[in-house]
Amino acid sequence: VSERLRVTVLGPTGRLGRAICEAVLDDPGLSLAGCVVRAESAACGQDMGGVLGREPIGCIAGVSLEEAAEQADIVIDASLPRMTVSAAERLASIGGPCLLTGVTGFTEDQDTRLLTASHQLPVLRASNFSLGVAIAEALVRQAAVLPAREWDIEVNETHHKMKTDAPSGTAIMLARAAASRRGVSLEEAAIWSREGTTGPRETGTIGFAVSRGGAMVGEHSVRFLAEMEELTISHRAFDRRVFARGAITAARWMHNAGQGREPGLYSMQDVVSD
Ligand SMILES: NC(=O)c1ccc[n+]([C@@H]2O[C@H](COP(=O)([O-])OP(=O)(O)OC[C@H]3O[C@@H](n4cnc5c(N)ncnc54)[C@H](OP(=O)(O)O)[C@@H]3O)[C@@H](O)[C@H]2O)c1
């Protein structure tokens, strides 16, 4: 019996999936047990070592989630929402292993299906696997305390020029943490952008400012501006591998030294608050 934590990756050929596979292979405590790809994928039937530009490793990319799951202690998902939801439902019906997903962009219906699957399956969901961002989220929640209710919150983010959506999912998540601590919905509080004669700032709103340029992996700051002081919580990612590293930390947390977790929906907040 292997002492290593056996990981199966869904979507191993994508940007995030590749980084996760690399991080698994580089970690002596982990092994890459399976990789699930689409039948049309060029990687299908190929040794994943070769797909990643390495020596063969004996892990062949295949289409069967069930087969790959059987070999694994944990499934890490870096695919796309449709795949994530069907994988969660199938893993719930075969009794695991648990699922860690970094996928974003679920519809409301897909959200509900993922939540339903988590009644039978431990699922950790993170739109950002970085540990620093998870800690920043906890700090933002702490800073949005009631006595500082009147402080103006502004969320700034900068990303590389190829990013196509704005504000980033992480900026929205950080703002949502502040809003929920204040007992308001982000949708009510958000000022998504400003231009022209905007008038004075309305108390209680949460403003966003977005910059795009260069190769910046991701920078977020949440500013709490008061009459006579300012508190800023900021985070900068230097390397995309930060997401893969965080995913592995979360995988170990989910595995819980072989004890596993109860079925339910977990987040990076659980990982950093343990
Ligand atoms: N949580 C985090 O920290 C974090 C960080 C970065 C990105 N993300 C999120 O992770 C997701 C993937 O991002 P990415 O940039 O890696 O995207 P990507 O490069 O487009 O990769 C998506 C992967 O999913 C595979 N895939 C799609 N449908 C599939 C299916 N039905 N069955 C099996 N595999 C399937 C694709 O395979 P083919 O190439 O064969 O189509 C590809 O390998 C996005 O939702 C992104 O927002 C999260």
Short mmCIF file of C-alpha atoms and ligand atoms in Angstrom, two decimals:
data_model
loop_
_atom_site.label_atom_id
_atom_site.label_comp_id
_atom_site.label_asym_id
_atom_site.label_seq_id
_atom_site.Cartn_x
_atom_site.Cartn_y
_atom_site.Cartn_z
CA VAL A 1 0.00 0.00 0.00
CA SER A 2 1.38 3.37 -1.03
CA GLU A 3 2.09 5.89 1.73
CA ARG A 4 1.81 8.67 -0.79
CA LEU A 5 -1.33 10.69 -1.25
CA ARG A 6 -2.69 9.51 -4.61
CA VAL A 7 -4.10 12.31 -6.72
CA THR A 8 -6.28 12.14 -9.84
CA VAL A 9 -6.48 15.33 -11.92
CA LEU A 10 -9.43 16.36 -14.10
CA GLY A 11 -8.46 18.68 -16.95
CA PRO A 12 -4.70 17.94 -16.68
CA THR A 13 -3.86 19.58 -20.02
CA GLY A 14 -5.17 23.06 -19.19
CA ARG A 15 -3.05 25.84 -17.68
CA LEU A 16 -4.08 25.16 -14.09
CA GLY A 17 -4.27 21.36 -14.58
CA ARG A 18 -0.71 21.16 -15.92
CA ALA A 19 0.62 23.23 -13.03
CA ILE A 20 -1.16 20.92 -10.57
CA CYS A 21 0.25 17.78 -12.27
CA GLU A 22 3.75 19.28 -12.16
CA ALA A 23 3.40 20.15 -8.48
CA VAL A 24 2.14 16.63 -7.70
CA LEU A 25 5.07 15.04 -9.55
CA ASP A 26 7.56 17.32 -7.79
CA ASP A 27 6.21 16.49 -4.32
CA PRO A 28 7.68 13.29 -2.86
CA GLY A 29 4.62 12.84 -0.66
CA LEU A 30 2.24 12.65 -3.62
CA SER A 31 1.69 10.49 -6.65
CA LEU A 32 -0.23 11.13 -9.86
CA ALA A 33 -2.69 8.24 -9.88
CA GLY A 34 -4.91 9.23 -12.79
CA CYS A 35 -5.68 11.95 -15.31
CA VAL A 36 -9.08 12.41 -16.95
CA VAL A 37 -9.33 14.09 -20.35
CA ARG A 38 -11.96 14.42 -23.08
CA ALA A 39 -12.08 11.59 -25.65
CA GLU A 40 -11.09 14.13 -28.36
CA SER A 41 -8.07 15.35 -26.40
CA ALA A 42 -4.65 14.79 -27.99
CA ALA A 43 -3.49 13.59 -24.57
CA CYS A 44 -6.01 10.73 -24.44
CA GLY A 45 -4.17 7.39 -24.18
CA GLN A 46 -0.82 9.17 -23.72
CA ASP A 47 1.57 8.84 -20.79
CA MET A 48 1.20 12.05 -18.75
CA GLY A 49 4.97 12.32 -18.30
CA GLY A 50 5.29 12.78 -22.05
CA VAL A 51 2.33 15.19 -22.17
CA LEU A 52 4.15 17.35 -19.60
CA GLY A 53 7.45 17.11 -21.48
CA ARG A 54 9.01 14.73 -18.96
CA GLU A 55 10.07 11.09 -18.80
CA PRO A 56 7.22 8.54 -18.90
CA ILE A 57 5.63 8.09 -15.46
CA GLY A 58 3.20 5.25 -16.14
CA CYS A 59 0.09 7.38 -15.66
CA ILE A 60 -1.99 7.18 -18.84
CA ALA A 61 -4.55 9.92 -19.49
CA GLY A 62 -7.97 8.35 -19.98
CA VAL A 63 -11.65 9.23 -20.25
CA SER A 64 -13.04 7.18 -17.36
CA LEU A 65 -13.48 9.15 -14.14
CA GLU A 66 -14.56 5.98 -12.33
CA GLU A 67 -11.36 4.11 -13.26
CA ALA A 68 -9.13 7.05 -12.34
CA ALA A 69 -11.05 7.68 -9.11
CA GLU A 70 -10.64 4.09 -7.98
CA GLN A 71 -6.85 4.56 -7.86
CA ALA A 72 -6.99 7.85 -5.96
CA ASP A 73 -7.33 9.31 -2.46
CA ILE A 74 -8.43 12.67 -3.83
CA VAL A 75 -9.61 14.14 -7.12
CA ILE A 76 -8.39 17.64 -8.03
CA ASP A 77 -10.45 19.33 -10.70
CA ALA A 78 -9.04 21.96 -13.06
CA SER A 79 -11.48 21.44 -15.93
CA LEU A 80 -14.58 23.47 -16.73
CA PRO A 81 -17.95 23.77 -14.92
CA ARG A 82 -19.87 21.15 -16.93
CA MET A 83 -17.21 18.53 -16.23
CA THR A 84 -16.95 19.58 -12.57
CA VAL A 85 -20.66 19.13 -11.89
CA SER A 86 -20.94 15.76 -13.61
CA ALA A 87 -17.76 14.56 -11.83
CA ALA A 88 -19.15 15.66 -8.44
CA GLU A 89 -22.42 13.82 -9.07
CA ARG A 90 -20.68 10.66 -10.21
CA LEU A 91 -18.19 10.69 -7.32
CA ALA A 92 -21.09 11.23 -4.89
CA SER A 93 -22.87 8.20 -6.34
CA ILE A 94 -19.81 5.91 -6.08
CA GLY A 95 -18.87 7.12 -2.59
CA GLY A 96 -15.82 9.27 -3.37
CA PRO A 97 -12.95 9.98 -3.25
CA CYS A 98 -13.40 13.59 -2.22
CA LEU A 99 -13.25 16.40 -4.75
CA LEU A 100 -11.23 19.59 -4.73
CA THR A 101 -12.27 22.00 -7.44
CA GLY A 102 -10.63 25.23 -8.56
CA VAL A 103 -13.04 25.77 -11.41
CA THR A 104 -14.96 29.05 -11.63
CA GLY A 105 -17.88 30.39 -13.62
CA PHE A 106 -20.72 28.10 -12.51
CA THR A 107 -24.31 28.95 -13.44
CA GLU A 108 -26.88 29.09 -10.65
CA ASP A 109 -28.13 25.64 -11.65
CA GLN A 110 -24.60 24.20 -11.63
CA ASP A 111 -24.02 25.80 -8.21
CA THR A 112 -27.09 24.03 -6.87
CA ARG A 113 -26.07 20.69 -8.33
CA LEU A 114 -22.58 20.98 -6.81
CA LEU A 115 -24.11 21.82 -3.44
CA THR A 116 -26.47 18.82 -3.71
CA ALA A 117 -23.58 16.47 -4.54
CA SER A 118 -21.70 17.80 -1.50
CA HIS A 119 -24.42 16.36 0.76
CA GLN A 120 -22.90 12.96 -0.03
CA LEU A 121 -19.34 13.92 -0.93
CA PRO A 122 -16.67 16.13 0.69
CA VAL A 123 -16.14 18.94 -1.85
CA LEU A 124 -13.70 21.82 -1.45
CA ARG A 125 -14.34 24.68 -3.81
CA ALA A 126 -11.95 27.58 -4.32
CA SER A 127 -11.96 30.27 -6.97
CA ASN A 128 -8.40 31.04 -5.86
CA PHE A 129 -6.17 28.35 -4.37
CA SER A 130 -3.53 30.81 -3.13
CA LEU A 131 -3.05 30.56 0.62
CA GLY A 132 -2.17 34.25 0.79
CA VAL A 133 -5.47 35.19 -0.81
CA ALA A 134 -7.34 32.93 1.62
CA ILE A 135 -5.62 34.64 4.54
CA ALA A 136 -6.36 38.05 2.98
CA GLU A 137 -10.04 37.08 2.79
CA ALA A 138 -10.07 36.21 6.49
CA LEU A 139 -8.36 39.54 7.30
CA VAL A 140 -10.85 41.48 5.18
CA ARG A 141 -13.72 39.85 7.05
CA GLN A 142 -12.04 40.81 10.31
CA ALA A 143 -11.44 44.39 9.17
CA ALA A 144 -15.02 44.96 8.03
CA VAL A 145 -16.08 44.95 11.69
CA LEU A 146 -19.14 46.81 12.76
CA PRO A 147 -17.43 49.73 14.58
CA ALA A 148 -15.71 50.52 11.26
CA ARG A 149 -18.94 50.29 9.32
CA GLU A 150 -18.61 53.81 7.98
CA TRP A 151 -15.15 53.23 6.53
CA ASP A 152 -15.10 53.40 2.77
CA ILE A 153 -14.05 50.14 1.13
CA GLU A 154 -12.27 50.22 -2.22
CA VAL A 155 -11.05 47.07 -3.97
CA ASN A 156 -8.21 47.47 -6.47
CA GLU A 157 -6.90 44.73 -8.72
CA THR A 158 -4.24 44.43 -11.43
CA HIS A 159 -3.84 41.51 -13.86
CA HIS A 160 -1.89 40.72 -17.03
CA LYS A 161 -3.17 42.05 -20.30
CA MET A 162 -4.58 38.72 -21.52
CA LYS A 163 -7.24 38.56 -18.79
CA THR A 164 -10.67 38.94 -20.36
CA ASP A 165 -13.03 39.50 -17.41
CA ALA A 166 -13.21 42.28 -14.82
CA PRO A 167 -13.22 42.70 -11.92
CA SER A 168 -11.44 39.42 -11.17
CA GLY A 169 -13.32 36.62 -9.39
CA THR A 170 -10.91 37.10 -6.48
CA ALA A 171 -11.67 40.84 -6.22
CA ILE A 172 -15.37 39.98 -6.13
CA MET A 173 -14.78 37.30 -3.50
CA LEU A 174 -12.82 39.74 -1.27
CA ALA A 175 -15.52 42.39 -1.62
CA ARG A 176 -18.21 39.81 -0.88
CA ALA A 177 -16.38 38.85 2.34
CA ALA A 178 -16.49 42.51 3.47
CA ALA A 179 -20.12 42.95 2.43
CA SER A 180 -21.28 39.80 4.18
CA ARG A 181 -19.52 40.87 7.38
CA ARG A 182 -21.46 44.15 7.15
CA GLY A 183 -24.68 42.25 6.59
CA VAL A 184 -25.33 43.60 3.10
CA SER A 185 -25.29 41.93 -0.29
CA LEU A 186 -22.44 42.86 -2.60
CA GLU A 187 -24.91 43.39 -5.42
CA GLU A 188 -26.50 46.22 -3.38
CA ALA A 189 -23.22 47.73 -2.17
CA ALA A 190 -21.00 47.47 -5.26
CA ILE A 191 -19.92 50.41 -7.41
CA TRP A 192 -18.42 48.37 -10.22
CA SER A 193 -16.83 51.34 -12.03
CA ARG A 194 -16.81 55.15 -12.06
CA GLU A 195 -16.74 57.68 -14.86
CA GLY A 196 -17.84 61.29 -15.39
CA THR A 197 -19.84 63.24 -12.81
CA THR A 198 -20.33 60.57 -10.22
CA GLY A 199 -21.23 62.83 -7.29
CA PRO A 200 -19.87 62.27 -3.79
CA ARG A 201 -19.18 58.77 -2.58
CA GLU A 202 -22.15 57.14 -0.90
CA THR A 203 -21.42 55.70 2.56
CA GLY A 204 -21.55 51.92 2.74
CA THR A 205 -20.75 51.31 -0.90
CA ILE A 206 -17.83 49.14 -2.03
CA GLY A 207 -15.93 50.51 -5.01
CA PHE A 208 -13.83 48.64 -7.57
CA ALA A 209 -10.88 49.81 -9.67
CA VAL A 210 -9.29 47.59 -12.31
CA SER A 211 -5.90 47.81 -14.07
CA ARG A 212 -4.70 45.58 -16.90
CA GLY A 213 -1.19 45.30 -18.23
CA GLY A 214 2.03 43.40 -18.71
CA ALA A 215 2.43 39.97 -17.22
CA MET A 216 1.13 40.64 -13.69
CA VAL A 217 -0.09 37.30 -12.30
CA GLY A 218 -2.48 38.99 -9.92
CA GLU A 219 -2.51 41.83 -7.42
CA HIS A 220 -5.42 42.63 -5.11
CA SER A 221 -5.82 45.21 -2.42
CA VAL A 222 -8.74 46.07 -0.21
CA ARG A 223 -8.53 49.58 1.21
CA PHE A 224 -10.51 50.70 4.24
CA LEU A 225 -10.52 54.51 4.14
CA ALA A 226 -11.59 56.48 7.20
CA GLU A 227 -11.49 60.18 8.10
CA MET A 228 -8.09 60.00 9.76
CA GLU A 229 -6.60 56.62 8.86
CA GLU A 230 -6.41 53.98 6.19
CA LEU A 231 -5.98 50.22 6.47
CA THR A 232 -4.93 48.27 3.38
CA ILE A 233 -4.90 44.50 3.01
CA SER A 234 -3.03 43.53 -0.12
CA HIS A 235 -1.73 40.45 -1.85
CA ARG A 236 0.45 39.90 -4.87
CA ALA A 237 1.03 36.60 -6.68
CA PHE A 238 4.43 36.39 -8.40
CA ASP A 239 4.03 33.01 -10.04
CA ARG A 240 1.09 30.97 -11.31
CA ARG A 241 2.49 27.96 -9.46
CA VAL A 242 1.10 29.52 -6.29
CA PHE A 243 -2.32 28.11 -7.27
CA ALA A 244 -0.98 24.57 -7.68
CA ARG A 245 0.89 24.76 -4.37
CA GLY A 246 -2.24 25.98 -2.59
CA ALA A 247 -4.30 23.21 -4.20
CA ILE A 248 -1.90 20.66 -2.77
CA THR A 249 -2.06 22.18 0.69
CA ALA A 250 -5.85 22.03 0.43
CA ALA A 251 -5.68 18.41 -0.82
CA ARG A 252 -3.69 17.44 2.26
CA TRP A 253 -6.20 19.24 4.47
CA MET A 254 -9.08 17.36 2.80
CA HIS A 255 -7.28 14.03 3.18
CA ASN A 256 -6.75 14.90 6.86
CA ALA A 257 -3.99 12.37 7.48
CA GLY A 258 -6.10 9.57 6.00
CA GLN A 259 -9.17 10.39 8.11
CA GLY A 260 -10.89 12.32 5.33
CA ARG A 261 -13.61 14.92 5.89
CA GLU A 262 -17.34 14.57 6.35
CA PRO A 263 -19.47 15.22 3.25
CA GLY A 264 -20.07 18.96 2.82
CA LEU A 265 -18.94 22.01 0.92
CA TYR A 266 -15.61 23.37 2.14
CA SER A 267 -13.53 26.41 1.18
CA MET A 268 -9.98 27.70 1.57
CA GLN A 269 -11.26 29.49 4.68
CA ASP A 270 -11.53 26.07 6.34
CA VAL A 271 -7.95 25.28 5.31
CA VAL A 272 -6.49 28.51 6.75
CA SER A 273 -8.58 28.51 9.91
CA ASP A 274 -7.53 25.04 11.09
N1 LIG B 1 -8.69 28.16 -8.16
C1 LIG B 1 -7.64 28.74 -8.71
O1 LIG B 1 -6.68 29.10 -8.02
C2 LIG B 1 -7.60 28.92 -10.20
C3 LIG B 1 -6.45 29.38 -10.84
C4 LIG B 1 -6.45 29.46 -12.23
C5 LIG B 1 -7.59 29.08 -12.95
N2 LIG B 1 -8.73 28.67 -12.29
C6 LIG B 1 -9.94 28.18 -12.97
O2 LIG B 1 -9.68 26.85 -13.40
C7 LIG B 1 -10.43 26.55 -14.57
C8 LIG B 1 -9.48 26.08 -15.67
O3 LIG B 1 -8.65 27.17 -16.02
P1 LIG B 1 -7.49 27.04 -17.08
O4 LIG B 1 -6.92 28.40 -17.27
O5 LIG B 1 -6.58 25.93 -16.70
O6 LIG B 1 -8.35 26.63 -18.37
P2 LIG B 1 -7.94 25.81 -19.64
O7 LIG B 1 -6.48 26.03 -19.91
O8 LIG B 1 -8.95 26.11 -20.69
O9 LIG B 1 -8.11 24.29 -19.18
C9 LIG B 1 -9.34 23.62 -19.06
C10 LIG B 1 -9.06 22.13 -19.05
O10 LIG B 1 -10.30 21.42 -18.89
C11 LIG B 1 -10.35 20.40 -19.85
N3 LIG B 1 -11.75 20.01 -20.10
C12 LIG B 1 -12.76 20.77 -20.57
N4 LIG B 1 -13.88 20.04 -20.66
C13 LIG B 1 -13.57 18.82 -20.23
C14 LIG B 1 -14.30 17.61 -20.09
N5 LIG B 1 -15.60 17.55 -20.42
N6 LIG B 1 -13.66 16.50 -19.64
C15 LIG B 1 -12.34 16.56 -19.29
N7 LIG B 1 -11.61 17.68 -19.41
C16 LIG B 1 -12.22 18.78 -19.88
C17 LIG B 1 -9.64 20.98 -21.04
O11 LIG B 1 -9.24 19.96 -21.91
P3 LIG B 1 -9.05 20.26 -23.50
O12 LIG B 1 -7.77 21.05 -23.60
O13 LIG B 1 -8.97 18.90 -24.06
O14 LIG B 1 -10.27 21.01 -23.95
C18 LIG B 1 -8.45 21.62 -20.33
O15 LIG B 1 -7.48 20.65 -19.99
C19 LIG B 1 -11.16 27.86 -14.92
O16 LIG B 1 -12.47 27.75 -14.38
C20 LIG B 1 -10.34 28.92 -14.20
O17 LIG B 1 -11.10 30.07 -13.86
C21 LIG B 1 -8.73 28.60 -10.93
#
